[in-house]
PDB file of C-alpha atoms and ligand atoms in Angstrom:
ATOM      1  CA  MET N   1       0.000   0.000   0.000  1.00 85.00           C
ATOM      2  CA  ILE N   2       1.598   3.273  -1.148  1.00 92.00           C
ATOM      3  CA  ASP N   3       0.694   6.173   1.166  1.00 97.00           C
ATOM      4  CA  ARG N   4       1.193   9.905   0.909  1.00 98.00           C
ATOM      5  CA  THR N   5       2.594  12.380   3.361  1.00 98.00           C
ATOM      6  CA  PHE N   6       3.147  16.120   3.330  1.00 98.00           C
ATOM      7  CA  THR N   7       6.255  18.104   4.225  1.00 99.00           C
ATOM      8  CA  ILE N   8       7.275  21.734   4.624  1.00 99.00           C
ATOM      9  CA  ILE N   9      10.945  22.670   4.504  1.00 99.00           C
ATOM     10  CA  LYS N  10      10.688  25.579   6.951  1.00 99.00           C
ATOM     11  CA  PRO N  11      12.073  29.135   6.504  1.00 99.00           C
ATOM     12  CA  ASN N  12      15.290  28.554   8.489  1.00 98.00           C
ATOM     13  CA  ALA N  13      16.268  25.550   6.363  1.00 99.00           C
ATOM     14  CA  VAL N  14      15.495  27.334   3.075  1.00 99.00           C
ATOM     15  CA  ALA N  15      17.411  30.466   4.210  1.00 98.00           C
ATOM     16  CA  ASP N  16      20.379  28.345   5.317  1.00 98.00           C
ATOM     17  CA  GLY N  17      20.630  26.822   1.817  1.00 98.00           C
ATOM     18  CA  ASN N  18      19.670  23.341   2.990  1.00 98.00           C
ATOM     19  CA  THR N  19      16.681  22.692   0.710  1.00 99.00           C
ATOM     20  CA  GLY N  20      18.656  20.490  -1.683  1.00 98.00           C
ATOM     21  CA  LYS N  21      20.312  18.467   1.068  1.00 98.00           C
ATOM     22  CA  ILE N  22      16.968  17.818   2.755  1.00 99.00           C
ATOM     23  CA  LEU N  23      15.303  16.791  -0.513  1.00 98.00           C
ATOM     24  CA  ASP N  24      18.279  14.492  -1.201  1.00 98.00           C
ATOM     25  CA  MET N  25      17.767  12.788   2.160  1.00 98.00           C
ATOM     26  CA  ILE N  26      14.034  12.381   1.517  1.00 98.00           C
ATOM     27  CA  ILE N  27      14.576  10.907  -1.970  1.00 98.00           C
ATOM     28  CA  ALA N  28      17.432   8.666  -0.782  1.00 98.00           C
ATOM     29  CA  ALA N  29      15.080   7.297   1.890  1.00 98.00           C
ATOM     30  CA  GLY N  30      12.803   6.030  -0.879  1.00 98.00           C
ATOM     31  CA  PHE N  31      10.146   8.729  -1.136  1.00 98.00           C
ATOM     32  CA  ARG N  32       8.843   9.764  -4.561  1.00 97.00           C
ATOM     33  CA  VAL N  33       8.138  13.500  -4.895  1.00 97.00           C
ATOM     34  CA  ILE N  34       4.712  13.959  -6.524  1.00 97.00           C
ATOM     35  CA  GLY N  35       4.236  17.651  -5.708  1.00 98.00           C
ATOM     36  CA  LEU N  36       6.776  20.416  -4.972  1.00 98.00           C
ATOM     37  CA  LYS N  37       6.764  24.217  -4.767  1.00 98.00           C
ATOM     38  CA  LEU N  38       8.538  27.234  -3.289  1.00 98.00           C
ATOM     39  CA  THR N  39       6.010  29.541  -1.666  1.00 98.00           C
ATOM     40  CA  CYS N  40       5.531  32.152   1.068  1.00 98.00           C
ATOM     41  CA  MET N  41       2.874  31.412   3.673  1.00 98.00           C
ATOM     42  CA  ASP N  42       0.752  34.383   4.717  1.00 98.00           C
ATOM     43  CA  ARG N  43      -0.512  34.732   8.292  1.00 98.00           C
ATOM     44  CA  ASN N  44      -3.947  33.296   7.452  1.00 98.00           C
ATOM     45  CA  GLN N  45      -2.365  30.207   5.884  1.00 98.00           C
ATOM     46  CA  ALA N  46       0.018  29.671   8.812  1.00 98.00           C
ATOM     47  CA  GLN N  47      -2.740  30.146  11.408  1.00 98.00           C
ATOM     48  CA  LYS N  48      -4.960  27.658   9.568  1.00 98.00           C
ATOM     49  CA  PHE N  49      -2.155  25.158   9.053  1.00 98.00           C
ATOM     50  CA  TYR N  50      -1.266  25.187  12.769  1.00 98.00           C
ATOM     51  CA  ALA N  51      -4.834  25.766  14.064  1.00 98.00           C
ATOM     52  CA  ILE N  52      -4.543  22.750  16.377  1.00 98.00           C
ATOM     53  CA  HIS N  53      -1.859  24.683  18.306  1.00 98.00           C
ATOM     54  CA  ARG N  54      -3.695  28.047  18.472  1.00 98.00           C
ATOM     55  CA  ASP N  55      -4.047  27.999  22.271  1.00 98.00           C
ATOM     56  CA  ARG N  56      -0.426  27.005  22.914  1.00 98.00           C
ATOM     57  CA  PRO N  57       2.017  29.639  24.233  1.00 98.00           C
ATOM     58  CA  PHE N  58       4.318  29.222  21.220  1.00 98.00           C
ATOM     59  CA  PHE N  59       1.595  29.816  18.593  1.00 98.00           C
ATOM     60  CA  GLY N  60       2.425  33.492  17.916  1.00 98.00           C
ATOM     61  CA  GLU N  61       6.139  32.800  17.595  1.00 98.00           C
ATOM     62  CA  LEU N  62       5.398  29.830  15.326  1.00 98.00           C
ATOM     63  CA  VAL N  63       3.188  31.891  12.981  1.00 98.00           C
ATOM     64  CA  ASP N  64       5.797  34.707  12.904  1.00 99.00           C
ATOM     65  CA  PHE N  65       8.477  32.163  12.004  1.00 99.00           C
ATOM     66  CA  MET N  66       6.492  30.300   9.346  1.00 99.00           C
ATOM     67  CA  THR N  67       5.712  33.609   7.591  1.00 99.00           C
ATOM     68  CA  SER N  68       9.276  34.973   7.907  1.00 98.00           C
ATOM     69  CA  GLY N  69      10.500  33.712   4.524  1.00 98.00           C
ATOM     70  CA  PRO N  70       9.925  31.226   1.723  1.00 99.00           C
ATOM     71  CA  VAL N  71       9.185  27.577   2.431  1.00 99.00           C
ATOM     72  CA  VAL N  72       9.270  24.528   0.160  1.00 99.00           C
ATOM     73  CA  VAL N  73       6.158  22.360   0.342  1.00 99.00           C
ATOM     74  CA  GLY N  74       6.207  18.790  -0.897  1.00 98.00           C
ATOM     75  CA  LEU N  75       3.837  15.887  -1.389  1.00 98.00           C
ATOM     76  CA  LEU N  76       5.564  12.524  -1.021  1.00 98.00           C
ATOM     77  CA  GLU N  77       4.651   8.946  -1.786  1.00 97.00           C
ATOM     78  CA  LYS N  78       6.020   5.766  -0.181  1.00 97.00           C
ATOM     79  CA  GLU N  79       4.938   2.675   1.717  1.00 98.00           C
ATOM     80  CA  HIS N  80       4.317   3.768   5.323  1.00 98.00           C
ATOM     81  CA  ALA N  81       4.995   7.348   4.229  1.00 98.00           C
ATOM     82  CA  VAL N  82       3.741   9.100   7.371  1.00 98.00           C
ATOM     83  CA  ALA N  83       5.653   6.995   9.903  1.00 98.00           C
ATOM     84  CA  ASP N  84       8.808   6.790   7.784  1.00 98.00           C
ATOM     85  CA  LEU N  85       9.018  10.558   7.236  1.00 99.00           C
ATOM     86  CA  ARG N  86       8.427  11.258  10.949  1.00 98.00           C
ATOM     87  CA  ARG N  87      11.350   8.926  11.716  1.00 98.00           C
ATOM     88  CA  LEU N  88      13.615  10.619   9.149  1.00 99.00           C
ATOM     89  CA  VAL N  89      12.661  14.076  10.507  1.00 98.00           C
ATOM     90  CA  GLY N  90      13.343  13.283  14.185  1.00 98.00           C
ATOM     91  CA  ALA N  91      11.952  14.714  17.422  1.00 98.00           C
ATOM     92  CA  THR N  92      10.292  18.152  17.542  1.00 98.00           C
ATOM     93  CA  ASP N  93      13.031  19.403  19.897  1.00 98.00           C
ATOM     94  CA  PRO N  94      16.268  19.074  17.905  1.00 98.00           C
ATOM     95  CA  ALA N  95      18.214  18.499  21.134  1.00 98.00           C
ATOM     96  CA  LYS N  96      16.267  15.225  21.400  1.00 98.00           C
ATOM     97  CA  ALA N  97      16.424  14.303  17.696  1.00 98.00           C
ATOM     98  CA  GLU N  98      18.428  11.184  16.849  1.00 98.00           C
ATOM     99  CA  PRO N  99      21.817  11.747  15.159  1.00 98.00           C
ATOM    100  CA  GLY N 100      21.446  11.797  11.377  1.00 98.00           C
ATOM    101  CA  THR N 101      17.819  12.945  11.395  1.00 98.00           C
ATOM    102  CA  ILE N 102      16.891  16.076   9.434  1.00 99.00           C
ATOM    103  CA  ARG N 103      16.175  18.080  12.595  1.00 98.00           C
ATOM    104  CA  ASN N 104      19.388  16.889  14.236  1.00 98.00           C
ATOM    105  CA  LEU N 105      21.339  18.136  11.213  1.00 98.00           C
ATOM    106  CA  PHE N 106      19.492  21.319  10.199  1.00 98.00           C
ATOM    107  CA  ALA N 107      17.352  22.714  13.073  1.00 98.00           C
ATOM    108  CA  ARG N 108      18.327  25.871  14.961  1.00 98.00           C
ATOM    109  CA  SER N 109      15.788  25.630  17.830  1.00 98.00           C
ATOM    110  CA  VAL N 110      12.495  23.968  18.807  1.00 98.00           C
ATOM    111  CA  THR N 111      10.599  26.530  16.730  1.00 98.00           C
ATOM    112  CA  LYS N 112      13.133  26.783  13.877  1.00 98.00           C
ATOM    113  CA  ASN N 113      13.303  23.014  13.534  1.00 98.00           C
ATOM    114  CA  ALA N 114      13.846  22.888   9.759  1.00 99.00           C
ATOM    115  CA  ILE N 115      10.952  20.721   8.610  1.00 99.00           C
ATOM    116  CA  HIS N 116       7.324  19.724   9.078  1.00 99.00           C
ATOM    117  CA  ALA N 117       6.042  16.161   8.588  1.00 99.00           C
ATOM    118  CA  SER N 118       2.380  15.138   8.828  1.00 98.00           C
ATOM    119  CA  ASP N 119       1.480  12.967  11.822  1.00 98.00           C
ATOM    120  CA  SER N 120      -1.404  10.909  10.330  1.00 98.00           C
ATOM    121  CA  ASP N 121      -2.873   9.962   6.944  1.00 98.00           C
ATOM    122  CA  GLU N 122      -5.902  12.136   7.671  1.00 98.00           C
ATOM    123  CA  ASN N 123      -3.851  15.192   8.631  1.00 98.00           C
ATOM    124  CA  ALA N 124      -1.570  14.661   5.617  1.00 98.00           C
ATOM    125  CA  ARG N 125      -4.540  14.939   3.240  1.00 98.00           C
ATOM    126  CA  CYS N 126      -5.882  18.000   5.059  1.00 98.00           C
ATOM    127  CA  GLU N 127      -2.429  19.640   4.896  1.00 98.00           C
ATOM    128  CA  TRP N 128      -1.484  18.914   1.268  1.00 98.00           C
ATOM    129  CA  SER N 129      -4.887  20.107   0.073  1.00 98.00           C
ATOM    130  CA  GLN N 130      -4.041  23.535   1.575  1.00 98.00           C
ATOM    131  CA  PHE N 131      -1.125  23.823  -0.895  1.00 98.00           C
ATOM    132  CA  PHE N 132      -1.777  21.604  -3.938  1.00 98.00           C
ATOM    133  CA  THR N 133      -4.736  21.379  -6.304  1.00 98.00           C
ATOM    134  CA  GLU N 134      -5.479  17.933  -7.744  1.00 97.00           C
ATOM    135  CA  GLU N 135      -4.081  19.146 -11.102  1.00 97.00           C
ATOM    136  CA  GLU N 136      -0.710  19.979  -9.508  1.00 97.00           C
ATOM    137  CA  ILE N 137      -0.178  16.447  -8.198  1.00 97.00           C
ATOM    138  CA  ILE N 138       1.887  14.239 -10.533  1.00 96.00           C
ATOM    139  CA  THR N 139       0.066  10.919 -10.696  1.00 90.00           C
ATOM    140  CA  ALA N 140       1.845   9.691 -13.848  1.00 89.00           C
ATOM    141  CA  ASP N 141       4.389   6.910 -13.204  1.00 87.00           C
ATOM    142  CA  TYR N 142       7.830   8.518 -13.428  1.00 84.00           C
ATOM    143  CA  ARG N 143      11.250   7.748 -12.032  1.00 79.00           C
ATOM    144  CA  GLY N 144      12.757  10.394  -9.819  1.00 69.00           C
TER     145      GLY N 144
HETATM  146  N1  UDP Y 201       6.892  24.309  18.387  1.00 84.73           N
HETATM  147  C1  UDP Y 201       7.425  25.360  19.106  1.00 84.73           C
HETATM  148  N2  UDP Y 201       7.577  25.229  20.471  1.00 84.73           N
HETATM  149  C2  UDP Y 201       7.200  24.095  21.131  1.00 84.73           C
HETATM  150  C3  UDP Y 201       6.627  23.038  20.393  1.00 84.73           C
HETATM  151  C4  UDP Y 201       6.484  23.170  19.015  1.00 84.73           C
HETATM  152  O1  UDP Y 201       7.782  26.383  18.528  1.00 84.73           O
HETATM  153  O2  UDP Y 201       7.352  24.028  22.360  1.00 84.73           O
HETATM  154  C5  UDP Y 201       6.735  24.448  16.911  1.00 84.73           C
HETATM  155  C6  UDP Y 201       7.759  23.603  16.148  1.00 84.73           C
HETATM  156  O3  UDP Y 201       8.137  24.340  14.978  1.00 84.73           O
HETATM  157  C7  UDP Y 201       6.928  22.376  15.780  1.00 84.73           C
HETATM  158  C8  UDP Y 201       5.551  22.995  15.528  1.00 84.73           C
HETATM  159  O4  UDP Y 201       5.456  24.008  16.537  1.00 84.73           O
HETATM  160  O5  UDP Y 201       7.440  21.703  14.645  1.00 84.73           O
HETATM  161  C9  UDP Y 201       4.398  22.037  15.666  1.00 84.73           C
HETATM  162  O6  UDP Y 201       4.472  21.393  16.925  1.00 84.73           O
HETATM  163  P1  UDP Y 201       4.206  19.832  17.048  1.00 84.73           P
HETATM  164  O7  UDP Y 201       4.122  19.507  18.494  1.00 84.73           O
HETATM  165  O8  UDP Y 201       3.057  19.450  16.179  1.00 84.73           O
HETATM  166  O9  UDP Y 201       5.579  19.199  16.501  1.00 84.73           O
HETATM  167  P2  UDP Y 201       5.908  18.396  15.154  1.00 84.73           P
HETATM  168  O10 UDP Y 201       4.694  17.586  14.788  1.00 84.73           O
HETATM  169  O11 UDP Y 201       6.273  19.409  14.105  1.00 84.73           O
HETATM  170  O12 UDP Y 201       7.089  17.531  15.517  1.00 84.73           O
HETATM  171 MG1   MG Y 202       2.713  18.123  14.626  1.00 84.73          MG
END
């Protein structure tokens, strides 16, 4: 069963020039990229995307950060995509992220932790549909 998951390479990682390295790690781990774009989130988008956290003390800082510069959003396909990407990304707090994970390598802080990865199939669908229309998703079989 091939599943989908959704990722955001966050503003710190894009600004640090790490987009290519992170995409390399994702592709080397066996994910197929079926949607990809560079975009800037506005405050409405960021507040909606992180609505589940709106009552948390870090929400304002998180929205400020996510709107501070361009992000790269991606739709990925793989067996066990959600769980496997979460493992590759590592713990939310980079100090607790396993060596070799994306957050261990590229995060600057708990907030500026380099990358988002969906935490369930249902949330993945909700999240990618905020950034990709059906027409933008590459469903043709291609190698890459
Ligand atoms: N975050 C934060 N402070 C915290 C916890 C989370 O700034 O104490 C930010 C961080 O960027 C994280 C995002 O909020 O990635 C969403 O938090 P969540 O707990 O969902 O972590 P994730 O699923 O991204 O690992
Ligand atoms: Mg989360």
